[in-house]
Tab-separated table of C-alpha atoms in Angstrom:
chain	number	residue	atom	x	y	z
A	882	MET	CA	4.705	11.361	16.153
A	883	LEU	CA	5.588	9.277	13.166
A	884	GLU	CA	9.214	9.140	11.732
A	885	ALA	CA	9.948	8.148	8.218
A	886	LYS	CA	11.326	4.592	7.901
A	887	LYS	CA	14.372	3.814	5.587
A	888	PHE	CA	14.040	0.963	3.377
A	889	GLU	CA	16.830	-1.106	1.549
A	890	SER	CA	14.482	-1.211	-1.493
A	891	ILE	CA	15.477	2.642	-2.268
A	892	LYS	CA	17.801	2.055	-4.817
A	893	GLU	CA	17.842	0.750	-8.526
A	894	LEU	CA	15.355	-2.606	-8.885
A	895	ASN	CA	14.946	-4.794	-11.527
A	896	GLY	CA	12.871	-2.527	-13.941
A	897	ILE	CA	12.387	0.230	-11.594
A	898	SER	CA	15.187	2.763	-11.640
A	899	GLU	CA	16.833	4.430	-8.625
A	900	ARG	CA	15.486	7.932	-9.466
A	901	THR	CA	11.717	6.458	-9.735
A	902	MET	CA	12.142	4.824	-5.954
A	903	THR	CA	13.757	8.038	-4.641
A	904	GLU	CA	11.080	10.027	-5.928
A	905	HIS	CA	8.624	7.857	-4.589
A	906	TYR	CA	10.383	7.862	-1.172
A	907	LYS	CA	10.220	11.735	-0.837
A	908	LEU	CA	6.364	11.194	-1.195
A	909	TYR	CA	6.257	8.794	1.615
A	910	GLU	CA	8.286	11.082	3.726
A	911	GLY	CA	5.745	14.013	2.710
A	912	TYR	CA	2.691	11.773	4.166
A	913	VAL	CA	4.888	11.335	7.656
A	914	LYS	CA	5.178	15.154	7.539
A	915	LYS	CA	1.567	15.713	6.902
A	916	PHE	CA	0.294	13.487	9.277
A	917	ASN	CA	2.310	14.944	12.097
A	918	GLU	CA	1.421	18.376	11.018
A	919	ILE	CA	-2.372	17.486	10.934
A	920	TRP	CA	-1.871	15.467	14.412
A	921	GLU	CA	-0.515	18.851	16.051
A	922	LYS	CA	-3.691	20.954	14.740
A	923	LEU	CA	-5.917	18.245	16.076
A	924	GLN	CA	-4.467	18.807	19.551
A	925	ASN	CA	-5.858	22.306	19.575
A	926	THR	CA	-9.091	21.707	21.458
A	927	GLU	CA	-10.593	24.846	20.292
A	928	ILE	CA	-11.277	23.378	16.889
A	929	LEU	CA	-13.665	20.795	18.255
A	930	GLU	CA	-16.313	23.368	18.691
A	931	SER	CA	-16.322	23.653	14.534
A	932	ALA	CA	-17.082	20.139	13.919
A	933	ASN	CA	-19.778	19.948	11.539
A	934	GLN	CA	-20.820	17.332	8.850
A	935	ILE	CA	-21.126	19.832	6.154
A	936	TYR	CA	-17.674	21.484	6.546
A	937	SER	CA	-15.721	22.297	9.362
A	938	ASP	CA	-11.778	22.376	9.846
A	939	PHE	CA	-12.039	19.616	12.476
A	940	ARG	CA	-13.743	17.445	9.839
A	941	ALA	CA	-11.437	18.322	7.168
A	942	LEU	CA	-8.535	17.677	9.328
A	943	LYS	CA	-9.946	14.244	10.347
A	944	VAL	CA	-10.583	13.329	6.457
A	945	GLU	CA	-6.938	14.399	5.698
A	946	MET	CA	-5.484	12.826	8.525
A	947	THR	CA	-6.650	9.413	7.584
A	948	PHE	CA	-5.417	10.177	3.560
A	949	ALA	CA	-1.845	10.970	5.303
A	950	LEU	CA	-1.694	8.086	7.615
A	951	SER	CA	-3.026	5.522	5.204
A	952	GLY	CA	-0.376	6.744	2.741
A	953	VAL	CA	2.421	6.239	5.442
A	954	LYS	CA	1.303	2.745	5.950
A	955	ASN	CA	0.588	1.834	2.277
A	956	HIS	CA	4.079	2.840	1.392
A	957	GLU	CA	5.791	0.996	4.285
A	958	ILE	CA	4.140	-1.970	3.199
A	959	TYR	CA	5.203	-1.080	-0.437
A	960	PHE	CA	8.821	-0.451	0.232
A	961	GLY	CA	8.910	-3.067	2.721
A	962	HIS	CA	8.250	-5.969	0.532
A	963	LEU	CA	10.378	-4.586	-2.508
A	964	GLY	CA	13.926	-5.637	-3.133
A	965	GLY	CA	13.561	-9.198	-3.723
A	966	ASN	CA	13.977	-11.616	-6.734
A	967	GLY	CA	10.266	-12.025	-7.578
A	968	GLY	CA	9.396	-15.759	-8.172
A	969	GLU	CA	6.726	-17.389	-6.069
A	970	PRO	CA	5.857	-17.390	-2.455
A	971	SER	CA	6.152	-20.978	-0.497
A	972	GLY	CA	5.076	-22.617	2.499
A	973	LYS	CA	1.614	-21.785	3.915
A	974	LEU	CA	1.182	-18.735	1.623
A	975	ALA	CA	1.781	-20.561	-1.334
A	976	GLU	CA	-0.953	-23.193	-0.259
A	977	GLN	CA	-3.512	-20.387	0.839
A	978	ILE	CA	-2.972	-18.877	-2.695
A	979	LYS	CA	-3.607	-22.051	-4.402
A	980	LYS	CA	-6.680	-22.588	-2.285
A	981	ASP	CA	-8.286	-19.333	-2.735
A	982	MET	CA	-7.208	-18.283	-6.199
A	983	GLY	CA	-6.320	-21.757	-8.036
A	984	SER	CA	-2.769	-21.182	-8.615
A	985	PHE	CA	-0.034	-18.851	-8.454
A	986	GLU	CA	-0.313	-17.784	-11.949
A	987	GLU	CA	-4.006	-17.100	-11.535
A	988	TRP	CA	-3.674	-15.170	-8.754
A	989	LYS	CA	-0.886	-13.109	-10.563
A	990	LYS	CA	-3.392	-12.729	-13.827
A	991	TYR	CA	-6.072	-11.305	-11.405
A	992	PHE	CA	-3.677	-8.802	-9.308
A	993	LYS	CA	-2.287	-7.340	-12.261
A	994	ALA	CA	-5.947	-6.911	-13.701
A	995	THR	CA	-6.688	-5.223	-10.122
A	996	GLY	CA	-3.601	-2.861	-10.452
A	997	MET	CA	-4.669	-2.196	-13.826
A	998	SER	CA	-8.419	-1.239	-12.549
A	999	GLY	CA	-7.347	0.842	-9.415
A	1000	ARG	CA	-6.673	4.556	-9.447
A	1001	GLY	CA	-4.426	4.249	-6.410
A	1002	TRP	CA	-3.580	0.904	-5.097
A	1003	ALA	CA	-4.444	-2.828	-5.420
A	1004	TRP	CA	-3.714	-5.135	-2.325
A	1005	LEU	CA	-3.357	-8.671	-1.565
A	1006	VAL	CA	-5.423	-8.919	1.870
A	1007	TYR	CA	-6.233	-11.969	4.016
A	1008	ASP	CA	-9.441	-11.513	5.582
A	1009	HIS	CA	-9.533	-12.856	9.261
A	1010	GLN	CA	-13.140	-13.327	9.255
A	1011	LEU	CA	-13.650	-15.722	6.068
A	1012	LYS	CA	-10.107	-16.861	6.376
A	1013	ARG	CA	-9.351	-16.325	2.979
A	1014	LEU	CA	-7.241	-14.344	0.598
A	1015	PHE	CA	-8.699	-11.599	-1.472
A	1016	ASP	CA	-7.419	-8.608	-4.272
A	1017	ILE	CA	-8.716	-5.287	-3.650
A	1018	VAL	CA	-9.007	-2.171	-5.485
A	1019	GLY	CA	-8.175	1.171	-3.704
A	1020	ASP	CA	-9.198	4.244	-5.707
A	1021	ALA	CA	-7.135	6.644	-2.985
A	1022	GLN	CA	-4.783	6.538	0.027
A	1023	ASN	CA	-7.780	6.221	2.369
A	1024	THR	CA	-10.057	3.942	0.047
A	1025	TYR	CA	-9.697	1.017	2.566
A	1026	VAL	CA	-9.264	-2.758	2.402
A	1027	ASN	CA	-11.844	-4.759	3.976
A	1028	TRP	CA	-12.749	-4.540	7.475
A	1029	ASN	CA	-10.897	-7.113	9.482
A	1030	SER	CA	-8.153	-7.702	7.071
A	1031	THR	CA	-4.522	-7.266	6.503
A	1032	PRO	CA	-2.731	-6.417	3.828
A	1033	LEU	CA	0.193	-8.436	2.578
A	1034	VAL	CA	0.830	-7.137	-0.867
A	1035	ALA	CA	0.643	-3.358	-1.696
A	1036	LEU	CA	0.742	-2.344	-5.192
A	1037	ASP	CA	0.967	1.489	-5.569
A	1038	VAL	CA	-0.476	2.287	-9.221
A	1039	TYR	CA	-0.612	6.074	-8.808
A	1040	GLU	CA	1.542	7.485	-11.681
A	1041	HIS	CA	4.383	8.360	-9.758
A	1042	ALA	CA	4.984	4.838	-9.144
A	1043	TYR	CA	5.903	4.302	-12.685
A	1044	PHE	CA	5.947	7.333	-15.046
A	1045	ILE	CA	9.332	8.270	-15.008
A	1046	ASP	CA	10.405	4.623	-15.698
A	1047	TYR	CA	7.346	3.426	-17.997
A	1048	GLY	CA	5.339	6.601	-19.184
A	1049	VAL	CA	1.968	5.725	-19.459
A	1050	LYS	CA	2.813	1.727	-19.313
A	1051	ARG	CA	1.312	0.313	-16.389
A	1052	ALA	CA	1.454	-3.106	-17.191
A	1053	ASP	CA	5.074	-3.306	-17.836
A	1054	TYR	CA	5.355	-1.427	-14.413
A	1055	ILE	CA	3.422	-4.108	-12.609
A	1056	ASP	CA	5.455	-6.815	-14.303
A	1057	ALA	CA	8.462	-5.118	-12.758
A	1058	PHE	CA	7.120	-4.892	-9.656
A	1059	PHE	CA	6.168	-8.989	-9.360
A	1060	ASN	CA	10.121	-9.278	-10.493
A	1061	ASN	CA	10.927	-7.387	-7.104
A	1062	LEU	CA	8.695	-9.077	-4.880
A	1063	ASP	CA	10.522	-10.248	-1.707
A	1064	TRP	CA	8.145	-13.144	-0.753
A	1065	GLU	CA	10.045	-14.245	2.131
A	1066	VAL	CA	8.843	-10.629	3.809
A	1067	ILE	CA	5.452	-11.333	2.609
A	1068	GLU	CA	5.604	-14.744	3.811
A	1069	ALA	CA	6.787	-13.985	7.276
A	1070	GLN	CA	3.961	-11.518	7.629
A	1071	PHE	CA	1.394	-14.061	6.618
A	1072	GLU	CA	2.573	-16.554	9.184
A	1073	LYS	CA	2.448	-13.860	11.882
A	1074	ILE	CA	-1.179	-13.103	11.134
A	1075	VAL	CA	-2.480	-16.346	10.667
A	1076	SER	CA	-0.613	-18.070	13.642
């Protein structure tokens, strides 16, 4: 069973209020709770007999399990790399961004546009097969990143992530998001996956 992790970033950030972060964290806790609830229901072997591609309790639970689990994982990345001072990455990650995106400023422009285009998430991912970075749009929690890719930056663009502080001004929220990234956390993740 899953347990909700604690994050240092659940406080007032630069341009993101403590209220927003606290309410947002409660949604994450809800995903943990729902995953555990669904998992428990799936342990009942009688439900296997209902499996059907059009509709069945088993199918519904399996689909919703991916939504809940992705909600957990997406938010753990999101909260895990917030609380920094923004700026730019360094080292291997900075080199990879320059190689794949032209420059950090170019990447920021494209990533912001990716966030403006998504209905739920924008991710910076490293594709292990192609050995390069991509910005990916996710319209729902369980709209996944590319197969064989690892998300490095997760930007939540559902309204709950910014509406208290910014109303409909998503672009301003994305700017605040950049100002709160902890690049050391992201760089450490990148180092781990490319080593």
